[in-house]
mmCIF file with all atom_site columns, C-alpha atoms in Angstrom:
data_model
loop_
_atom_site.group_PDB
_atom_site.id
_atom_site.type_symbol
_atom_site.label_atom_id
_atom_site.label_alt_id
_atom_site.label_comp_id
_atom_site.label_asym_id
_atom_site.label_entity_id
_atom_site.label_seq_id
_atom_site.pdbx_PDB_ins_code
_atom_site.Cartn_x
_atom_site.Cartn_y
_atom_site.Cartn_z
_atom_site.occupancy
_atom_site.B_iso_or_equiv
_atom_site.pdbx_formal_charge
_atom_site.auth_seq_id
_atom_site.auth_comp_id
_atom_site.auth_asym_id
_atom_site.auth_atom_id
_atom_site.pdbx_PDB_model_num
ATOM 1   C CA . MET A 1 1   ? 65.859 -56.373 -20.964 1.00 46.00 ? 267 MET A CA 1
ATOM 2   C CA . HIS A 1 2   ? 63.532 -58.301 -23.239 1.00 43.00 ? 268 HIS A CA 1
ATOM 3   C CA . PRO A 1 3   ? 60.529 -56.195 -24.389 1.00 47.00 ? 269 PRO A CA 1
ATOM 4   C CA . VAL A 1 4   ? 58.085 -58.766 -22.975 1.00 42.00 ? 270 VAL A CA 1
ATOM 5   C CA . LEU A 1 5   ? 59.696 -58.490 -19.528 1.00 41.00 ? 271 LEU A CA 1
ATOM 6   C CA . VAL A 1 6   ? 59.630 -54.709 -19.775 1.00 43.00 ? 272 VAL A CA 1
ATOM 7   C CA . ARG A 1 7   ? 55.900 -54.761 -20.487 1.00 50.00 ? 273 ARG A CA 1
ATOM 8   C CA . GLY A 1 8   ? 55.273 -57.209 -17.666 1.00 47.00 ? 274 GLY A CA 1
ATOM 9   C CA . THR A 1 9   ? 57.188 -54.992 -15.229 1.00 45.00 ? 275 THR A CA 1
ATOM 10  C CA . ARG A 1 10  ? 55.243 -51.938 -16.342 1.00 53.00 ? 276 ARG A CA 1
ATOM 11  C CA . ALA A 1 11  ? 51.977 -53.811 -15.890 1.00 49.00 ? 277 ALA A CA 1
ATOM 12  C CA . ALA A 1 12  ? 52.935 -54.850 -12.358 1.00 46.00 ? 278 ALA A CA 1
ATOM 13  C CA . LEU A 1 13  ? 53.918 -51.292 -11.423 1.00 46.00 ? 279 LEU A CA 1
ATOM 14  C CA . GLY A 1 14  ? 50.723 -49.945 -12.948 1.00 53.00 ? 280 GLY A CA 1
ATOM 15  C CA . ALA A 1 15  ? 48.592 -52.394 -10.966 1.00 46.00 ? 281 ALA A CA 1
ATOM 16  C CA . ALA A 1 16  ? 50.406 -51.437 -7.764  1.00 45.00 ? 282 ALA A CA 1
ATOM 17  C CA . VAL A 1 17  ? 49.811 -47.729 -8.402  1.00 43.00 ? 283 VAL A CA 1
ATOM 18  C CA . LEU A 1 18  ? 46.105 -48.331 -8.999  1.00 46.00 ? 284 LEU A CA 1
ATOM 19  C CA . VAL A 1 19  ? 45.578 -50.487 -5.932  1.00 43.00 ? 285 VAL A CA 1
ATOM 20  C CA . ALA A 1 20  ? 47.806 -48.674 -3.416  1.00 46.00 ? 286 ALA A CA 1
ATOM 21  C CA . PRO A 1 21  ? 45.269 -45.855 -2.702  1.00 48.00 ? 287 PRO A CA 1
ATOM 22  C CA . VAL A 1 22  ? 42.559 -48.452 -2.159  1.00 42.00 ? 288 VAL A CA 1
ATOM 23  C CA . LEU A 1 23  ? 44.708 -50.394 0.284   1.00 39.00 ? 289 LEU A CA 1
ATOM 24  C CA . ALA A 1 24  ? 45.570 -47.207 2.157   1.00 43.00 ? 290 ALA A CA 1
ATOM 25  C CA . GLY A 1 25  ? 41.912 -46.209 2.440   1.00 44.00 ? 291 GLY A CA 1
ATOM 26  C CA . ALA A 1 26  ? 40.738 -49.569 3.719   1.00 39.00 ? 292 ALA A CA 1
ATOM 27  C CA . GLN A 1 27  ? 41.814 -49.144 7.342   1.00 38.00 ? 293 GLN A CA 1
ATOM 28  C CA . GLN A 1 28  ? 38.241 -48.706 8.619   1.00 41.00 ? 294 GLN A CA 1
ATOM 29  C CA . ALA A 1 29  ? 36.754 -51.505 6.545   1.00 40.00 ? 295 ALA A CA 1
ATOM 30  C CA . ALA A 1 30  ? 34.680 -54.312 7.980   1.00 43.00 ? 296 ALA A CA 1
ATOM 31  C CA . PRO A 1 31  ? 36.397 -57.534 9.113   1.00 46.00 ? 297 PRO A CA 1
ATOM 32  C CA . ALA A 1 32  ? 37.181 -60.052 6.353   1.00 53.00 ? 298 ALA A CA 1
ATOM 33  C CA . ALA A 1 33  ? 34.844 -62.782 7.559   1.00 53.00 ? 299 ALA A CA 1
ATOM 34  C CA . GLY A 1 34  ? 34.709 -66.239 6.004   1.00 61.00 ? 300 GLY A CA 1
ATOM 35  C CA . THR A 1 35  ? 31.443 -65.452 4.182   1.00 71.00 ? 301 THR A CA 1
ATOM 36  C CA . PRO A 1 36  ? 31.171 -61.770 3.183   1.00 75.00 ? 302 PRO A CA 1
ATOM 37  C CA . SER A 1 37  ? 28.022 -59.979 4.342   1.00 77.00 ? 303 SER A CA 1
ATOM 38  C CA . ALA A 1 38  ? 25.734 -58.202 1.882   1.00 80.00 ? 304 ALA A CA 1
ATOM 39  C CA . GLY A 1 39  ? 27.288 -55.001 0.555   1.00 81.00 ? 305 GLY A CA 1
ATOM 40  C CA . THR A 1 40  ? 30.883 -56.067 1.204   1.00 85.00 ? 306 THR A CA 1
ATOM 41  C CA . VAL A 1 41  ? 33.179 -54.959 -1.625  1.00 89.00 ? 307 VAL A CA 1
ATOM 42  C CA . GLU A 1 42  ? 36.598 -56.519 -2.192  1.00 90.00 ? 308 GLU A CA 1
ATOM 43  C CA . VAL A 1 43  ? 39.176 -55.356 -4.698  1.00 93.00 ? 309 VAL A CA 1
ATOM 44  C CA . GLY A 1 44  ? 42.545 -56.901 -5.372  1.00 93.00 ? 310 GLY A CA 1
ATOM 45  C CA . VAL A 1 45  ? 45.371 -57.890 -7.680  1.00 94.00 ? 311 VAL A CA 1
ATOM 46  C CA . PHE A 1 46  ? 46.344 -61.354 -8.872  1.00 94.00 ? 312 PHE A CA 1
ATOM 47  C CA . GLY A 1 47  ? 48.872 -63.228 -10.929 1.00 93.00 ? 313 GLY A CA 1
ATOM 48  C CA . GLN A 1 48  ? 47.700 -66.076 -13.162 1.00 91.00 ? 314 GLN A CA 1
ATOM 49  C CA . TYR A 1 49  ? 49.530 -68.874 -14.924 1.00 88.00 ? 315 TYR A CA 1
ATOM 50  C CA . ASN A 1 50  ? 47.609 -69.895 -18.051 1.00 86.00 ? 316 ASN A CA 1
ATOM 51  C CA . ILE A 1 51  ? 47.688 -73.076 -20.091 1.00 85.00 ? 317 ILE A CA 1
ATOM 52  C CA . LEU A 1 52  ? 46.234 -72.396 -23.530 1.00 82.00 ? 318 LEU A CA 1
ATOM 53  C CA . LYS A 1 53  ? 45.086 -75.522 -25.347 1.00 80.00 ? 319 LYS A CA 1
ATOM 54  C CA . LYS A 1 54  ? 44.319 -74.127 -28.741 1.00 70.00 ? 320 LYS A CA 1
ATOM 55  C CA . SER A 1 55  ? 43.507 -75.882 -31.978 1.00 55.00 ? 321 SER A CA 1
ATOM 56  C CA . THR A 1 56  ? 46.019 -73.629 -33.732 1.00 56.00 ? 322 THR A CA 1
ATOM 57  C CA . THR A 1 57  ? 48.448 -71.381 -31.893 1.00 58.00 ? 323 THR A CA 1
ATOM 58  C CA . ASP A 1 58  ? 50.404 -68.365 -33.054 1.00 67.00 ? 324 ASP A CA 1
ATOM 59  C CA . PHE A 1 59  ? 52.155 -67.784 -29.714 1.00 68.00 ? 325 PHE A CA 1
ATOM 60  C CA . THR A 1 60  ? 55.673 -69.074 -29.194 1.00 66.00 ? 326 THR A CA 1
ATOM 61  C CA . SER A 1 61  ? 54.594 -70.035 -25.655 1.00 67.00 ? 327 SER A CA 1
ATOM 62  C CA . ASN A 1 62  ? 51.203 -71.452 -24.642 1.00 71.00 ? 328 ASN A CA 1
ATOM 63  C CA . THR A 1 63  ? 51.710 -70.597 -20.976 1.00 77.00 ? 329 THR A CA 1
ATOM 64  C CA . PRO A 1 64  ? 51.609 -66.804 -20.571 1.00 79.00 ? 330 PRO A CA 1
ATOM 65  C CA . THR A 1 65  ? 51.604 -65.402 -17.031 1.00 85.00 ? 331 THR A CA 1
ATOM 66  C CA . THR A 1 66  ? 49.080 -62.597 -16.661 1.00 87.00 ? 332 THR A CA 1
ATOM 67  C CA . LEU A 1 67  ? 48.659 -59.828 -14.078 1.00 92.00 ? 333 LEU A CA 1
ATOM 68  C CA . GLY A 1 68  ? 45.161 -58.582 -13.330 1.00 94.00 ? 334 GLY A CA 1
ATOM 69  C CA . LEU A 1 69  ? 42.721 -56.580 -11.238 1.00 94.00 ? 335 LEU A CA 1
ATOM 70  C CA . ARG A 1 70  ? 39.481 -57.910 -9.731  1.00 94.00 ? 336 ARG A CA 1
ATOM 71  C CA . ALA A 1 71  ? 36.452 -56.618 -7.810  1.00 94.00 ? 337 ALA A CA 1
ATOM 72  C CA . ASN A 1 72  ? 33.799 -58.662 -5.993  1.00 92.00 ? 338 ASN A CA 1
ATOM 73  C CA . ILE A 1 73  ? 30.511 -57.379 -4.544  1.00 92.00 ? 339 ILE A CA 1
ATOM 74  C CA . ALA A 1 74  ? 28.670 -59.594 -2.037  1.00 90.00 ? 340 ALA A CA 1
ATOM 75  C CA . ILE A 1 75  ? 24.876 -59.573 -2.399  1.00 90.00 ? 341 ILE A CA 1
ATOM 76  C CA . GLY A 1 76  ? 24.051 -61.781 0.570   1.00 85.00 ? 342 GLY A CA 1
ATOM 77  C CA . GLY A 1 77  ? 23.611 -65.464 1.337   1.00 87.00 ? 343 GLY A CA 1
ATOM 78  C CA . GLY A 1 78  ? 27.136 -66.213 0.117   1.00 90.00 ? 344 GLY A CA 1
ATOM 79  C CA . LEU A 1 79  ? 26.303 -64.953 -3.389  1.00 93.00 ? 345 LEU A CA 1
ATOM 80  C CA . GLY A 1 80  ? 28.375 -62.327 -5.162  1.00 94.00 ? 346 GLY A CA 1
ATOM 81  C CA . LEU A 1 81  ? 29.177 -60.689 -8.480  1.00 95.00 ? 347 LEU A CA 1
ATOM 82  C CA . GLU A 1 82  ? 32.762 -60.501 -9.726  1.00 95.00 ? 348 GLU A CA 1
ATOM 83  C CA . VAL A 1 83  ? 34.494 -58.751 -12.624 1.00 96.00 ? 349 VAL A CA 1
ATOM 84  C CA . GLU A 1 84  ? 38.154 -58.884 -13.572 1.00 94.00 ? 350 GLU A CA 1
ATOM 85  C CA . GLY A 1 85  ? 40.647 -58.073 -16.269 1.00 94.00 ? 351 GLY A CA 1
ATOM 86  C CA . SER A 1 86  ? 44.187 -59.318 -16.881 1.00 92.00 ? 352 SER A CA 1
ATOM 87  C CA . ARG A 1 87  ? 46.956 -58.858 -19.412 1.00 89.00 ? 353 ARG A CA 1
ATOM 88  C CA . ALA A 1 88  ? 50.205 -60.537 -20.439 1.00 85.00 ? 354 ALA A CA 1
ATOM 89  C CA . GLY A 1 89  ? 52.972 -59.802 -22.891 1.00 77.00 ? 355 GLY A CA 1
ATOM 90  C CA . THR A 1 90  ? 53.947 -62.664 -25.151 1.00 77.00 ? 356 THR A CA 1
ATOM 91  C CA . THR A 1 91  ? 55.533 -63.291 -28.543 1.00 75.00 ? 357 THR A CA 1
ATOM 92  C CA . LEU A 1 92  ? 53.671 -63.959 -31.762 1.00 71.00 ? 358 LEU A CA 1
ATOM 93  C CA . ARG A 1 93  ? 55.192 -66.630 -33.983 1.00 68.00 ? 359 ARG A CA 1
ATOM 94  C CA . ALA A 1 94  ? 56.094 -65.188 -37.361 1.00 63.00 ? 360 ALA A CA 1
ATOM 95  C CA . ARG A 1 95  ? 55.308 -66.626 -40.737 1.00 63.00 ? 361 ARG A CA 1
ATOM 96  C CA . PRO A 1 96  ? 58.197 -68.208 -42.677 1.00 64.00 ? 362 PRO A CA 1
ATOM 97  C CA . GLY A 1 97  ? 60.780 -65.614 -43.625 1.00 59.00 ? 363 GLY A CA 1
ATOM 98  C CA . LEU A 1 98  ? 59.620 -63.059 -41.048 1.00 59.00 ? 364 LEU A CA 1
ATOM 99  C CA . LEU A 1 99  ? 60.679 -62.261 -37.483 1.00 65.00 ? 365 LEU A CA 1
ATOM 100 C CA . ASP A 1 100 ? 58.669 -63.023 -34.352 1.00 71.00 ? 366 ASP A CA 1
ATOM 101 C CA . ARG A 1 101 ? 57.006 -59.951 -32.872 1.00 71.00 ? 367 ARG A CA 1
ATOM 102 C CA . ASP A 1 102 ? 55.755 -58.891 -29.462 1.00 77.00 ? 368 ASP A CA 1
ATOM 103 C CA . ALA A 1 103 ? 52.044 -59.414 -28.852 1.00 76.00 ? 369 ALA A CA 1
ATOM 104 C CA . SER A 1 104 ? 49.505 -59.149 -26.049 1.00 79.00 ? 370 SER A CA 1
ATOM 105 C CA . TYR A 1 105 ? 47.137 -61.646 -24.465 1.00 83.00 ? 371 TYR A CA 1
ATOM 106 C CA . GLN A 1 106 ? 44.230 -60.254 -22.462 1.00 88.00 ? 372 GLN A CA 1
ATOM 107 C CA . GLN A 1 107 ? 41.231 -61.605 -20.578 1.00 89.00 ? 373 GLN A CA 1
ATOM 108 C CA . LEU A 1 108 ? 37.997 -59.983 -19.408 1.00 94.00 ? 374 LEU A CA 1
ATOM 109 C CA . ALA A 1 109 ? 35.605 -62.007 -17.242 1.00 95.00 ? 375 ALA A CA 1
ATOM 110 C CA . ALA A 1 110 ? 32.371 -61.581 -15.323 1.00 96.00 ? 376 ALA A CA 1
ATOM 111 C CA . ARG A 1 111 ? 30.924 -64.264 -13.093 1.00 97.00 ? 377 ARG A CA 1
ATOM 112 C CA . ALA A 1 112 ? 28.512 -65.023 -10.297 1.00 96.00 ? 378 ALA A CA 1
ATOM 113 C CA . THR A 1 113 ? 30.162 -66.454 -7.192  1.00 95.00 ? 379 THR A CA 1
ATOM 114 C CA . PHE A 1 114 ? 29.080 -68.453 -4.162  1.00 95.00 ? 380 PHE A CA 1
ATOM 115 C CA . THR A 1 115 ? 31.180 -68.460 -0.982  1.00 93.00 ? 381 THR A CA 1
ATOM 116 C CA . SER A 1 116 ? 30.624 -71.398 1.353   1.00 91.00 ? 382 SER A CA 1
ATOM 117 C CA . THR A 1 117 ? 30.442 -71.264 5.114   1.00 89.00 ? 383 THR A CA 1
ATOM 118 C CA . PRO A 1 118 ? 33.906 -71.473 6.740   1.00 89.00 ? 384 PRO A CA 1
ATOM 119 C CA . ILE A 1 119 ? 35.493 -74.912 6.426   1.00 89.00 ? 385 ILE A CA 1
ATOM 120 C CA . ILE A 1 120 ? 38.740 -74.475 8.406   1.00 87.00 ? 386 ILE A CA 1
ATOM 121 C CA . GLY A 1 121 ? 38.906 -71.480 10.716  1.00 86.00 ? 387 GLY A CA 1
ATOM 122 C CA . ARG A 1 122 ? 37.628 -68.565 8.611   1.00 87.00 ? 388 ARG A CA 1
ATOM 123 C CA . SER A 1 123 ? 38.697 -70.098 5.288   1.00 92.00 ? 389 SER A CA 1
ATOM 124 C CA . ALA A 1 124 ? 35.952 -70.816 2.764   1.00 93.00 ? 390 ALA A CA 1
ATOM 125 C CA . LEU A 1 125 ? 35.497 -72.295 -0.698  1.00 94.00 ? 391 LEU A CA 1
ATOM 126 C CA . VAL A 1 126 ? 34.467 -70.040 -3.598  1.00 95.00 ? 392 VAL A CA 1
ATOM 127 C CA . PHE A 1 127 ? 32.544 -71.343 -6.615  1.00 97.00 ? 393 PHE A CA 1
ATOM 128 C CA . GLY A 1 128 ? 32.084 -69.217 -9.723  1.00 97.00 ? 394 GLY A CA 1
ATOM 129 C CA . ALA A 1 129 ? 30.452 -69.401 -13.149 1.00 97.00 ? 395 ALA A CA 1
ATOM 130 C CA . GLY A 1 130 ? 30.254 -66.789 -15.879 1.00 97.00 ? 396 GLY A CA 1
ATOM 131 C CA . VAL A 1 131 ? 31.623 -65.693 -19.231 1.00 96.00 ? 397 VAL A CA 1
ATOM 132 C CA . VAL A 1 132 ? 35.121 -64.835 -20.422 1.00 94.00 ? 398 VAL A CA 1
ATOM 133 C CA . ARG A 1 133 ? 36.575 -63.030 -23.428 1.00 92.00 ? 399 ARG A CA 1
ATOM 134 C CA . SER A 1 134 ? 40.148 -63.832 -24.418 1.00 86.00 ? 400 SER A CA 1
ATOM 135 C CA . ASP A 1 135 ? 41.935 -61.412 -26.729 1.00 84.00 ? 401 ASP A CA 1
ATOM 136 C CA . TYR A 1 136 ? 44.778 -62.915 -28.770 1.00 77.00 ? 402 TYR A CA 1
ATOM 137 C CA . ASP A 1 137 ? 46.237 -59.601 -29.958 1.00 73.00 ? 403 ASP A CA 1
ATOM 138 C CA . TYR A 1 138 ? 44.636 -59.751 -33.389 1.00 73.00 ? 404 TYR A CA 1
ATOM 139 C CA . THR A 1 139 ? 41.361 -61.580 -32.625 1.00 76.00 ? 405 THR A CA 1
ATOM 140 C CA . PHE A 1 140 ? 39.197 -62.517 -29.649 1.00 82.00 ? 406 PHE A CA 1
ATOM 141 C CA . ARG A 1 141 ? 37.274 -65.566 -28.481 1.00 85.00 ? 407 ARG A CA 1
ATOM 142 C CA . TYR A 1 142 ? 34.626 -65.909 -25.798 1.00 89.00 ? 408 TYR A CA 1
ATOM 143 C CA . GLY A 1 143 ? 32.728 -68.594 -23.923 1.00 94.00 ? 409 GLY A CA 1
ATOM 144 C CA . PRO A 1 144 ? 31.669 -69.960 -20.510 1.00 96.00 ? 410 PRO A CA 1
ATOM 145 C CA . SER A 1 145 ? 34.059 -70.079 -17.581 1.00 96.00 ? 411 SER A CA 1
ATOM 146 C CA . GLY A 1 146 ? 33.999 -71.975 -14.279 1.00 96.00 ? 412 GLY A CA 1
ATOM 147 C CA . MET A 1 147 ? 36.034 -71.358 -11.141 1.00 96.00 ? 413 MET A CA 1
ATOM 148 C CA . LEU A 1 148 ? 36.872 -73.145 -7.873  1.00 97.00 ? 414 LEU A CA 1
ATOM 149 C CA . GLY A 1 149 ? 38.795 -71.164 -5.273  1.00 95.00 ? 415 GLY A CA 1
ATOM 150 C CA . LEU A 1 150 ? 39.885 -70.964 -1.657  1.00 95.00 ? 416 LEU A CA 1
ATOM 151 C CA . ARG A 1 151 ? 39.376 -67.730 0.293   1.00 93.00 ? 417 ARG A CA 1
ATOM 152 C CA . VAL A 1 152 ? 41.643 -67.234 3.327   1.00 92.00 ? 418 VAL A CA 1
ATOM 153 C CA . PRO A 1 153 ? 41.120 -64.070 5.426   1.00 90.00 ? 419 PRO A CA 1
ATOM 154 C CA . LEU A 1 154 ? 44.338 -62.489 6.703   1.00 89.00 ? 420 LEU A CA 1
ATOM 155 C CA . GLY A 1 155 ? 43.691 -60.339 9.757   1.00 80.00 ? 421 GLY A CA 1
ATOM 156 C CA . GLN A 1 156 ? 40.786 -57.916 9.562   1.00 77.00 ? 422 GLN A CA 1
ATOM 157 C CA . ARG A 1 157 ? 41.220 -56.247 6.178   1.00 82.00 ? 423 ARG A CA 1
ATOM 158 C CA . PHE A 1 158 ? 42.887 -58.618 3.738   1.00 90.00 ? 424 PHE A CA 1
ATOM 159 C CA . VAL A 1 159 ? 41.963 -61.836 1.943   1.00 91.00 ? 425 VAL A CA 1
ATOM 160 C CA . LEU A 1 160 ? 44.184 -64.320 0.100   1.00 94.00 ? 426 LEU A CA 1
ATOM 161 C CA . ARG A 1 161 ? 42.459 -66.002 -2.866  1.00 94.00 ? 427 ARG A CA 1
ATOM 162 C CA . GLY A 1 162 ? 43.739 -69.015 -4.772  1.00 96.00 ? 428 GLY A CA 1
ATOM 163 C CA . ASP A 1 163 ? 41.695 -70.148 -7.790  1.00 96.00 ? 429 ASP A CA 1
ATOM 164 C CA . GLY A 1 164 ? 41.590 -72.730 -10.532 1.00 96.00 ? 430 GLY A CA 1
ATOM 165 C CA . ILE A 1 165 ? 39.739 -71.623 -13.669 1.00 95.00 ? 431 ILE A CA 1
ATOM 166 C CA . LEU A 1 166 ? 38.528 -73.533 -16.727 1.00 95.00 ? 432 LEU A CA 1
ATOM 167 C CA . SER A 1 167 ? 37.263 -71.611 -19.768 1.00 93.00 ? 433 SER A CA 1
ATOM 168 C CA . LEU A 1 168 ? 35.737 -73.139 -22.898 1.00 92.00 ? 434 LEU A CA 1
ATOM 169 C CA . LEU A 1 169 ? 35.806 -71.297 -26.212 1.00 86.00 ? 435 LEU A CA 1
ATOM 170 C CA . PRO A 1 170 ? 33.238 -73.126 -28.354 1.00 87.00 ? 436 PRO A CA 1
ATOM 171 C CA . ALA A 1 171 ? 33.781 -71.108 -31.540 1.00 78.00 ? 437 ALA A CA 1
ATOM 172 C CA . THR A 1 172 ? 37.131 -72.861 -32.051 1.00 77.00 ? 438 THR A CA 1
ATOM 173 C CA . GLY A 1 173 ? 36.887 -75.773 -29.624 1.00 79.00 ? 439 GLY A CA 1
ATOM 174 C CA . ASP A 1 174 ? 39.764 -74.366 -27.537 1.00 83.00 ? 440 ASP A CA 1
ATOM 175 C CA . THR A 1 175 ? 40.175 -74.482 -23.763 1.00 88.00 ? 441 THR A CA 1
ATOM 176 C CA . GLU A 1 176 ? 42.084 -72.363 -21.269 1.00 89.00 ? 442 GLU A CA 1
ATOM 177 C CA . VAL A 1 177 ? 43.157 -73.498 -17.807 1.00 91.00 ? 443 VAL A CA 1
ATOM 178 C CA . GLY A 1 178 ? 44.342 -70.885 -15.307 1.00 91.00 ? 444 GLY A CA 1
ATOM 179 C CA . PHE A 1 179 ? 45.907 -71.111 -11.850 1.00 94.00 ? 445 PHE A CA 1
ATOM 180 C CA . ARG A 1 180 ? 46.059 -67.882 -9.885  1.00 93.00 ? 446 ARG A CA 1
ATOM 181 C CA . LEU A 1 181 ? 46.900 -66.335 -6.560  1.00 95.00 ? 447 LEU A CA 1
ATOM 182 C CA . GLY A 1 182 ? 45.671 -62.908 -5.499  1.00 95.00 ? 448 GLY A CA 1
ATOM 183 C CA . LEU A 1 183 ? 45.451 -60.519 -2.564  1.00 94.00 ? 449 LEU A CA 1
ATOM 184 C CA . HIS A 1 184 ? 42.205 -58.659 -1.858  1.00 91.00 ? 450 HIS A CA 1
ATOM 185 C CA . THR A 1 185 ? 41.312 -55.913 0.558   1.00 90.00 ? 451 THR A CA 1
ATOM 186 C CA . VAL A 1 186 ? 37.859 -55.122 1.943   1.00 85.00 ? 452 VAL A CA 1
ATOM 187 C CA . VAL A 1 187 ? 36.882 -51.528 1.067   1.00 83.00 ? 453 VAL A CA 1
ATOM 188 C CA . ALA A 1 188 ? 33.200 -51.508 2.117   1.00 72.00 ? 454 ALA A CA 1
ATOM 189 C CA . PRO A 1 189 ? 30.962 -51.292 4.019   1.00 68.00 ? 455 PRO A CA 1
ATOM 190 C CA . PRO A 1 190 ? 32.392 -48.314 5.941   1.00 57.00 ? 456 PRO A CA 1
ATOM 191 C CA . ALA A 1 191 ? 32.708 -48.298 9.707   1.00 53.00 ? 457 ALA A CA 1
ATOM 192 C CA . GLY A 1 192 ? 29.634 -46.032 9.961   1.00 51.00 ? 458 GLY A CA 1
ATOM 193 C CA . THR A 1 193 ? 29.042 -42.357 10.622  1.00 50.00 ? 459 THR A CA 1
ATOM 194 C CA . THR A 1 194 ? 32.102 -40.444 11.794  1.00 52.00 ? 460 THR A CA 1
ATOM 195 C CA . ALA A 1 195 ? 32.296 -38.119 14.767  1.00 54.00 ? 461 ALA A CA 1
ATOM 196 C CA . ALA A 1 196 ? 32.293 -35.182 12.339  1.00 52.00 ? 462 ALA A CA 1
ATOM 197 C CA . ASP A 1 197 ? 29.084 -36.455 10.721  1.00 50.00 ? 463 ASP A CA 1
ATOM 198 C CA . LYS A 1 198 ? 27.361 -36.687 14.078  1.00 53.00 ? 464 LYS A CA 1
ATOM 199 C CA . ALA A 1 199 ? 28.628 -33.285 15.184  1.00 56.00 ? 465 ALA A CA 1
ATOM 200 C CA . THR A 1 200 ? 27.173 -31.595 12.101  1.00 51.00 ? 466 THR A CA 1
ATOM 201 C CA . GLY A 1 201 ? 23.911 -33.494 12.258  1.00 51.00 ? 467 GLY A CA 1
ATOM 202 C CA . ASN A 1 202 ? 24.600 -35.334 9.001   1.00 47.00 ? 468 ASN A CA 1
ATOM 203 C CA . ARG A 1 203 ? 22.046 -38.139 8.787   1.00 47.00 ? 469 ARG A CA 1
ATOM 204 C CA . THR A 1 204 ? 22.537 -38.966 5.111   1.00 49.00 ? 470 THR A CA 1
ATOM 205 C CA . VAL A 1 205 ? 25.381 -41.459 5.638   1.00 49.00 ? 471 VAL A CA 1
ATOM 206 C CA . GLN A 1 206 ? 24.064 -44.916 4.831   1.00 53.00 ? 472 GLN A CA 1
ATOM 207 C CA . SER A 1 207 ? 24.333 -47.744 7.322   1.00 55.00 ? 473 SER A CA 1
ATOM 208 C CA . PRO A 1 208 ? 26.907 -50.511 6.736   1.00 56.00 ? 474 PRO A CA 1
ATOM 209 C CA . GLY A 1 209 ? 25.891 -52.787 3.892   1.00 59.00 ? 475 GLY A CA 1
ATOM 210 C CA . ALA A 1 210 ? 24.002 -50.143 1.924   1.00 59.00 ? 476 ALA A CA 1
ATOM 211 C CA . ILE A 1 211 ? 24.862 -49.745 -1.785  1.00 60.00 ? 477 ILE A CA 1
ATOM 212 C CA . GLU A 1 212 ? 24.182 -46.643 -3.843  1.00 62.00 ? 478 GLU A CA 1
ATOM 213 C CA . LEU A 1 213 ? 24.568 -46.373 -7.608  1.00 59.00 ? 479 LEU A CA 1
#
């Protein structure tokens, strides 16, 4: 198997291992409403198809497919904060007389989001704006990033997110366009105090929506 495919498979398995405990522990989470209430936390995985429009490219392909992890915290009124990271294996074009070599392409992003009121059923639009850092194996570039997405709740605990992302890297005049699809699960707020808490007189459990750092 090609080394790039091996790395991609390992990344997918690693993401699944990280997220599986979260999915298993989300059974008592709040319903995935169209607009998340304050304190709602969503975590998930996504796959993204990138189009890199670079002034000069050293990759043999300008369309790497990345796998990533994302977390979103709702702060009320449809507003939220979101952080994510993704990674892809690709091939670096060699200089004349040398062989191509495996390389990595990574992204880190942080953005503010706004989720609209439901437009069809419980589905809602998601708008985002923030900053992104793109790592091209041997150097990195950063700049502003905008996002337009569609959030579709699935049942009570899961959310399907499809997004289009445009990132501008002013240092080199490059742009990146990404199309992604991801699955989130709601992990907070909790369902409330448990029977065991009440039986022992535990009154320190915060009410749904509370956040402690």
